[in-house]
Coordinates of C-alpha atoms in Angstrom, one line a residue:
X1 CA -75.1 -160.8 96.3
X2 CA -74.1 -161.8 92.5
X3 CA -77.0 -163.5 90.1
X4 CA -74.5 -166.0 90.5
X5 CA -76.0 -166.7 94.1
X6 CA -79.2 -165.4 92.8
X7 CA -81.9 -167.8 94.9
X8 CA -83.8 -166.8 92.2
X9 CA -81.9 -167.6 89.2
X10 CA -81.4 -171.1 90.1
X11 CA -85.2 -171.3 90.3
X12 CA -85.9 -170.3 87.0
X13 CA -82.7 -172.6 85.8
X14 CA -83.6 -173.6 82.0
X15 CA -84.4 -177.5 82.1
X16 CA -83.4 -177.6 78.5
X17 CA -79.9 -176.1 78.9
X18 CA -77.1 -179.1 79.5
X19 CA -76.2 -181.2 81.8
X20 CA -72.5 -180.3 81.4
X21 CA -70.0 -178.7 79.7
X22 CA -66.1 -179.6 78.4
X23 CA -64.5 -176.4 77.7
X24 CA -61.7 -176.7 75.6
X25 CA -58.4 -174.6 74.1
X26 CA -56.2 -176.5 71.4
X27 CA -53.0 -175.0 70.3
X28 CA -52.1 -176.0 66.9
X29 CA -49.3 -175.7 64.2
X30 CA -51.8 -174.0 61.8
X31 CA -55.4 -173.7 60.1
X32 CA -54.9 -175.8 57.7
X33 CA -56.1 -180.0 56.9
X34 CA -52.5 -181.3 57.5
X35 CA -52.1 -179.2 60.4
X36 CA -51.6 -180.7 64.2
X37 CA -52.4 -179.8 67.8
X38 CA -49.9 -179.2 70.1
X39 CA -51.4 -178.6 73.4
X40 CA -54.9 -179.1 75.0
X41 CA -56.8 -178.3 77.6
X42 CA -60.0 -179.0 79.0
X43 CA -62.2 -177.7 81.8
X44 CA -65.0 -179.7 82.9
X45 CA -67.8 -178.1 84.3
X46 CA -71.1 -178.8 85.8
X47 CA -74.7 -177.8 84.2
X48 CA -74.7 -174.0 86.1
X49 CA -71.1 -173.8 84.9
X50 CA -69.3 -174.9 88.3
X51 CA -65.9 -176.5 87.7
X52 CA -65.4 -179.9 88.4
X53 CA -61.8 -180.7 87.1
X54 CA -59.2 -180.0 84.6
X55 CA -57.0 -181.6 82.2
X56 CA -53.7 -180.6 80.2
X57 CA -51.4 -182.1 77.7
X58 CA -48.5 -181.6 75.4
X59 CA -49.3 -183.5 71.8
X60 CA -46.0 -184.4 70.0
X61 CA -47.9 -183.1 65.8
X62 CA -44.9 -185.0 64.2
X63 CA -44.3 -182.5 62.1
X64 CA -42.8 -178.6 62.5
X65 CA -44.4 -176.9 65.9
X66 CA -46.0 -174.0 63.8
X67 CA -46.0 -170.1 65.3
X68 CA -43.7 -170.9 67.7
X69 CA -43.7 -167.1 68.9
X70 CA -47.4 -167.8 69.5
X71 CA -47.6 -170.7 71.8
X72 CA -43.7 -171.0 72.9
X73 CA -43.8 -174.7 72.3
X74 CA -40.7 -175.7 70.4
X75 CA -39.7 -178.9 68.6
X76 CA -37.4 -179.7 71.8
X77 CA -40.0 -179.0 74.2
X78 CA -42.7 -181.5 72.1
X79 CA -39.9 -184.3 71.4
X80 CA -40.7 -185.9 74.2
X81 CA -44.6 -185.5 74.0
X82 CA -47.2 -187.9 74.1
X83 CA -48.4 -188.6 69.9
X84 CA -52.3 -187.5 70.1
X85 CA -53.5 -191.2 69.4
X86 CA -51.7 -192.0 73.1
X87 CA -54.0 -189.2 74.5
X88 CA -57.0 -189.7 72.7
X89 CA -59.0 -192.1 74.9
X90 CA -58.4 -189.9 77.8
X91 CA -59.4 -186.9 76.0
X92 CA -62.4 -188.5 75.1
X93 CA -63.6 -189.3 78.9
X94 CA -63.6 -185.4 79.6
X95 CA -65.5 -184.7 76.7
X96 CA -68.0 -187.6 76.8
X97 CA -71.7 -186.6 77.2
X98 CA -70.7 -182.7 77.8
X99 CA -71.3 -179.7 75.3
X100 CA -67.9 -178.8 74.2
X101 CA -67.2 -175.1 74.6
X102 CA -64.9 -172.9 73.1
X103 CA -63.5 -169.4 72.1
X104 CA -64.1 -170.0 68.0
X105 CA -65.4 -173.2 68.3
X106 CA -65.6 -173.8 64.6
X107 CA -61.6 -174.2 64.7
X108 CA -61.3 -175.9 68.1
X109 CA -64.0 -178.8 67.0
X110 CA -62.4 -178.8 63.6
X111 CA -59.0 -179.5 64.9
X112 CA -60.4 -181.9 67.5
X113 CA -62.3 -183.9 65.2
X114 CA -59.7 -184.3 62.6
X115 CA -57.1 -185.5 65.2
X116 CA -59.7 -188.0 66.1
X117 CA -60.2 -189.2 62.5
X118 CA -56.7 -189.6 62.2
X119 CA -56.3 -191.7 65.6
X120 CA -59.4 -194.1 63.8
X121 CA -61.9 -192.8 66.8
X122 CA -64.6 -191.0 66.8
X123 CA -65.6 -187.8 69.5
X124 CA -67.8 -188.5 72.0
X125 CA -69.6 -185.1 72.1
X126 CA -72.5 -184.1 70.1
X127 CA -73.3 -180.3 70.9
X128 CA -71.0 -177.7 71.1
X129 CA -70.9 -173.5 71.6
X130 CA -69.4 -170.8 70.5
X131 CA -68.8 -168.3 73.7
X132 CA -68.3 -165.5 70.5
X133 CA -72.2 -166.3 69.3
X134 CA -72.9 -167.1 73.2
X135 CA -71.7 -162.9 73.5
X136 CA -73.1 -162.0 70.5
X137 CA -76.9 -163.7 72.1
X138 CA -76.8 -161.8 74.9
X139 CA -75.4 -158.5 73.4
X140 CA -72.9 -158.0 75.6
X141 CA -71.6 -154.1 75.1
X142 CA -67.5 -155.5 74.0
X143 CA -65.6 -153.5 71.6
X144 CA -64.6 -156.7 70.0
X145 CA -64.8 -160.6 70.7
X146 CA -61.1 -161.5 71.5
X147 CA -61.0 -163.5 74.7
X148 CA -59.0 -161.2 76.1
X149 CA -61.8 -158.7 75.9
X150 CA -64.5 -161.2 76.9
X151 CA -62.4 -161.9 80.5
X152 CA -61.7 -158.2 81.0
X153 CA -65.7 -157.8 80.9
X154 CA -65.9 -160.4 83.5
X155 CA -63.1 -159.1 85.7
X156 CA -60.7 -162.7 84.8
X157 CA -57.2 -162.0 84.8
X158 CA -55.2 -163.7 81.6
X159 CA -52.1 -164.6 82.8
X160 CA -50.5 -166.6 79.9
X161 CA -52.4 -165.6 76.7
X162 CA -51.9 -168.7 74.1
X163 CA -50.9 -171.0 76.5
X164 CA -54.0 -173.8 76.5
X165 CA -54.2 -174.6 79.9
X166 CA -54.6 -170.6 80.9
X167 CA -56.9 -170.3 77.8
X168 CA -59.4 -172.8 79.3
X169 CA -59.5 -171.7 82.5
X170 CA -59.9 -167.9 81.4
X171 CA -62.7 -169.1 79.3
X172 CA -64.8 -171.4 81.7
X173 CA -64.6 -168.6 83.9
X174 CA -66.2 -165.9 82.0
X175 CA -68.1 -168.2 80.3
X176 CA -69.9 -169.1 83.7
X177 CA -71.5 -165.8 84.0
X178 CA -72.5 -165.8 80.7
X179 CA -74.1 -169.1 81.5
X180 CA -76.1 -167.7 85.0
X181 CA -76.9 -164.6 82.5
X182 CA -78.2 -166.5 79.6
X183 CA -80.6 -168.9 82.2
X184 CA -81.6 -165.3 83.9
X185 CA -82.9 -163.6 80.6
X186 CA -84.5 -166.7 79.2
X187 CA -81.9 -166.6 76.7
X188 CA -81.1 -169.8 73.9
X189 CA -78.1 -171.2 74.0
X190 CA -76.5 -171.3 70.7
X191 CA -75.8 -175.0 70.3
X192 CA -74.2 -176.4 66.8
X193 CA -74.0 -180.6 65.8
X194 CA -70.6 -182.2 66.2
X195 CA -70.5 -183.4 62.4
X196 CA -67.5 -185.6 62.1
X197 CA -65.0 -184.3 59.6
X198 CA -64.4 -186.4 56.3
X199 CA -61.8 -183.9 54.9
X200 CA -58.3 -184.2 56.6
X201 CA -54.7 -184.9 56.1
X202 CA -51.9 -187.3 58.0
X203 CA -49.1 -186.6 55.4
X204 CA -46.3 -184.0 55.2
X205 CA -47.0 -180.4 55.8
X206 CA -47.2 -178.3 52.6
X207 CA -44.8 -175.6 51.7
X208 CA -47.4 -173.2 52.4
X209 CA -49.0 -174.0 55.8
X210 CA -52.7 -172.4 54.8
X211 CA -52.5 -174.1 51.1
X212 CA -55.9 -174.5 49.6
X213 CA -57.1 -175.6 46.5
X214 CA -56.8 -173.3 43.6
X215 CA -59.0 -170.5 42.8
X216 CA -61.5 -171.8 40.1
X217 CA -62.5 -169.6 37.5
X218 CA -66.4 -168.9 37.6
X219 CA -66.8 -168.7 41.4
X220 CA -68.5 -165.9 42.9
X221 CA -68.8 -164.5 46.0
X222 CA -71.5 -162.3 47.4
X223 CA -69.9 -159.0 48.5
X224 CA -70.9 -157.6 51.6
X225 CA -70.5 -154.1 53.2
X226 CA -68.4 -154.2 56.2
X227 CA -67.6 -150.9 58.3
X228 CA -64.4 -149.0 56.8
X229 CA -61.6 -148.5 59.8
X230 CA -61.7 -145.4 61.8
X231 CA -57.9 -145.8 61.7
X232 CA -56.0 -143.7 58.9
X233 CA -53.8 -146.5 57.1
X234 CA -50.3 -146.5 58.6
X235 CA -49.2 -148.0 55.5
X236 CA -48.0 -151.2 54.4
X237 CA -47.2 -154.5 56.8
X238 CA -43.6 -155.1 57.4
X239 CA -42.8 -158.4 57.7
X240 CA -40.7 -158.2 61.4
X241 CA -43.8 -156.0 63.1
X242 CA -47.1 -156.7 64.0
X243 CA -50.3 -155.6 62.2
X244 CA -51.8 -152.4 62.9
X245 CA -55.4 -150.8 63.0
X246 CA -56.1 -148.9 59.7
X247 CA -54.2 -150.9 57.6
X248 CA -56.2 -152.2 54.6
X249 CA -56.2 -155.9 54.0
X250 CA -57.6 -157.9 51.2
X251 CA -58.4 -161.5 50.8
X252 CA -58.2 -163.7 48.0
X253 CA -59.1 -167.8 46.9
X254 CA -60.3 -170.2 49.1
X255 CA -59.6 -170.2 52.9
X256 CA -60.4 -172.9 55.7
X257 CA -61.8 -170.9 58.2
X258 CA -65.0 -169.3 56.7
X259 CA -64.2 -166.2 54.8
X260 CA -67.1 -164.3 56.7
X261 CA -65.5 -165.2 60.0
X262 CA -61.9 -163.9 58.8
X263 CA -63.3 -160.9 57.9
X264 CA -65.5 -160.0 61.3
X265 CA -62.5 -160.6 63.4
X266 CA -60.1 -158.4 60.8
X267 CA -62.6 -155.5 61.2
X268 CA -62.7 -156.1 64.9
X269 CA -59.3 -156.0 65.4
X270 CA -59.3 -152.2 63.6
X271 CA -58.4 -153.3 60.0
X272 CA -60.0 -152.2 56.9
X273 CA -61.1 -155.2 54.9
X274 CA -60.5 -154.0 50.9
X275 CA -62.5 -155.7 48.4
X276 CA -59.7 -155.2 45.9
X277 CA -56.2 -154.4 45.8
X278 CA -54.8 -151.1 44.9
X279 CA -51.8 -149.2 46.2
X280 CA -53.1 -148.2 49.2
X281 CA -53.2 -152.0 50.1
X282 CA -51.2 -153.0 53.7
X283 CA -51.6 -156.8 52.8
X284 CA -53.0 -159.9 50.3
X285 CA -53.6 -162.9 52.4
X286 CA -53.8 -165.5 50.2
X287 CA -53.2 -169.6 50.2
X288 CA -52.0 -169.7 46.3
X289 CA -50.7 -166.8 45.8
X290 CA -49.2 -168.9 42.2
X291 CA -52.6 -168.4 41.1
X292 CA -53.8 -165.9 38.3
X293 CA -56.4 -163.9 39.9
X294 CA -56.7 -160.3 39.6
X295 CA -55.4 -160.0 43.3
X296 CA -52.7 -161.6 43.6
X297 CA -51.7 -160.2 40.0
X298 CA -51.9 -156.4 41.1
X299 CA -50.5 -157.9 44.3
X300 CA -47.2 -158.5 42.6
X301 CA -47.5 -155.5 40.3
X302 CA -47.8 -153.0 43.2
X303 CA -45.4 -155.2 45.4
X304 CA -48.1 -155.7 47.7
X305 CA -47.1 -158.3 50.6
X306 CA -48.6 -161.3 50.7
X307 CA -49.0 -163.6 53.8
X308 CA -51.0 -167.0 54.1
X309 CA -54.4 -167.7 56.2
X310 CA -52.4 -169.1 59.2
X311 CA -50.2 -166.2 59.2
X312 CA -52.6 -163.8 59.2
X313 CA -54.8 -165.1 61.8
X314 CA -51.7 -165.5 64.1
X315 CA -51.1 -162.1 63.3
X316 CA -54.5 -161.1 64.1
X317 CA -53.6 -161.7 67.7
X318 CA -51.4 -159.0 68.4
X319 CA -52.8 -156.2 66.4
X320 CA -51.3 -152.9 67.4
X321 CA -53.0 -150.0 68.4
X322 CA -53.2 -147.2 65.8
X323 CA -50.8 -144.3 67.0
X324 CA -52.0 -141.0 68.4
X325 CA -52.6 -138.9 65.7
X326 CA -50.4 -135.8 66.1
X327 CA -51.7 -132.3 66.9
X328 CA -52.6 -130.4 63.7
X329 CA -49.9 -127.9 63.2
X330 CA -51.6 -123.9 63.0
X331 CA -51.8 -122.4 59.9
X332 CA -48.4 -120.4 59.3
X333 CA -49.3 -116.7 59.5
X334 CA -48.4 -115.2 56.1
X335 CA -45.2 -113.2 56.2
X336 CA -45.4 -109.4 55.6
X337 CA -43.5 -108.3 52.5
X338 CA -42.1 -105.3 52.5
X339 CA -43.2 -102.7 50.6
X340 CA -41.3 -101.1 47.7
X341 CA -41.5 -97.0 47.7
X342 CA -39.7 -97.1 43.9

């Protein structure tokens, strides 16, 4: 028998934990204000984390489709979409009165919520959580909080990473265990307000899809002290391969994910996070990289590449493994010189 059919779990069920949840994936055409959803799905689920039904759509984001290698949706493919205001009211009805749960909710509720300011309506959820501070609460023993490494805990098999409908039901999978475990251990759920948004865009995407305002001269920034990589830097990113663990990655201006949160899942993923750039740098990411800070100016001096936010967190995805190291070659035995009898 599993806690999940734990008699005595479901006696000690928390009466304060919810009465159901909405677990949602949104794939979207960025990170940024002006930037769209393209898929959704949801999973709705009862208060010991049952499900109950689920729910997928294609959203037409009238605009560019975004990481197109991420998600596989193409323009083609989203032509013929529904626009997001023609799904919005059936949205709503499976996320009415639940908790919405999600992988990074932050992003999922901020995407959400700006759709729905766009459409003129407002969510009708007021509580959501993050299944990354959910893991973190009950200090699970992961390497790092990808979703990929959350299912492999629980023994659920990904079968199409990225795609929103497989997202969702990978999540409200393991998230159920984490559920029964949290009720188990007396364990708080980590529940955030659903603010609605008052920053958002419906005009044209921007040249530069993570563009934020410019960096303003007399902000600071606490610094913090993150763990260096156990990597050895492979060197510099190439634009045509994939990140890999070691390389040393600095950030610089404004971003719209928290800049806290970039860094976490950049040291997770095996990177180095550099406080400034030298010529040992891999990458800049950057949403100005016109502007005249010290970065991005030693940036272009050392040729340093420079990506945007949504780039970067795309390419945090599919971070490759840092190679073997090869064997240490043995010390080369000194050669004898012969001796001279003159």
């Amino acid at each position: 028998m599993t806690m999940l059919d734990d008699p005595a779990t479901s006696a000690m069920w928390p009466a304060a934990y919810p009465r159901g949840y909405a677990v949602v994936d949104v794939e979207t055409t960025g990170l940024a204000r002006d930037d769209r959803i393209v898929s959704a799905a949801v999973y709705r689920l009862d208060a010991r984390g049952d499900v109950e039904d689920h729910w997928y759509t294609l959203v037409n984001p009238e605009r560019d489709p975004g990481p197109v290698w991420i998600h596989g949706l193409t323009t083609d493919v989203l032509a013929g979409a529904p626009l997001f205001r023609d799904v919005a009211g059936e949205f709503a009805e499976r996320l009415a009165d639940r908790v919405l749960v999600a992988h990074n909710a932050a992003f999922d509720w901020s995407m959400i919520a700006r759709e729905y300011a766009r459409a003129g309506a407002t969510v009708p959820t007021r509580q959501r959580l993050c299944t990354i501070a959910l893991a973190r609460e009950l200090r699970l023993p992961l390497p790092n909080h990808k979703l990929a490494t959350l299912a492999e805990h629980f023994g659920v098999a990904q079968r199409r990473a990225h795609h929103a409908l497989d997202d969702a039901r990978v999540l409200a999978e393991a998230f159920r265990p984490s559920l029964h475990a949290a009720a188990r251990d007396g364990v708080r759920l980590p529940l955030l307000e659903c603010r609605p948004l008052t920053e958002w865009s419906d005009g044209p995407a921007k040249p530069l899809i993570g563009h934020q305002p410019t960096h303003r001269p007399g902000t600071w920034r606490p610094s913090r002290r993150l763990p260096p990589s156990p990597y050895p830097n492979p060197g510099r990113y190439e634009s045509d391969k994939p990140l890999a663990q070691g390389m040393r990655v600095a950030f610089s201006g404004d971003t719209s994910v928290d800049r806290e949160l970039l860094e976490d899942r950049a040291v997770e993923a095996g990177l180095h996070v550099a406080t400034s750039v030298s010529r040992k740098t891999s990458l800049l990411v950057t949403n100005d990289p016109e502007s005249a800070t010290s970065k991005t100016v030693k940036a272009a001096e050392y040729g340093t590449p420079v990506v945007d936010e949504t780039a970067f967190t795309h390419l945090l995805r599919d971070v490759a493994p840092a190679p073997t190291a090869p064997p240490t070659p043995p010390p080369a035995r000194p050669v004898p010189v012969p001796r001279s009898d003159g």
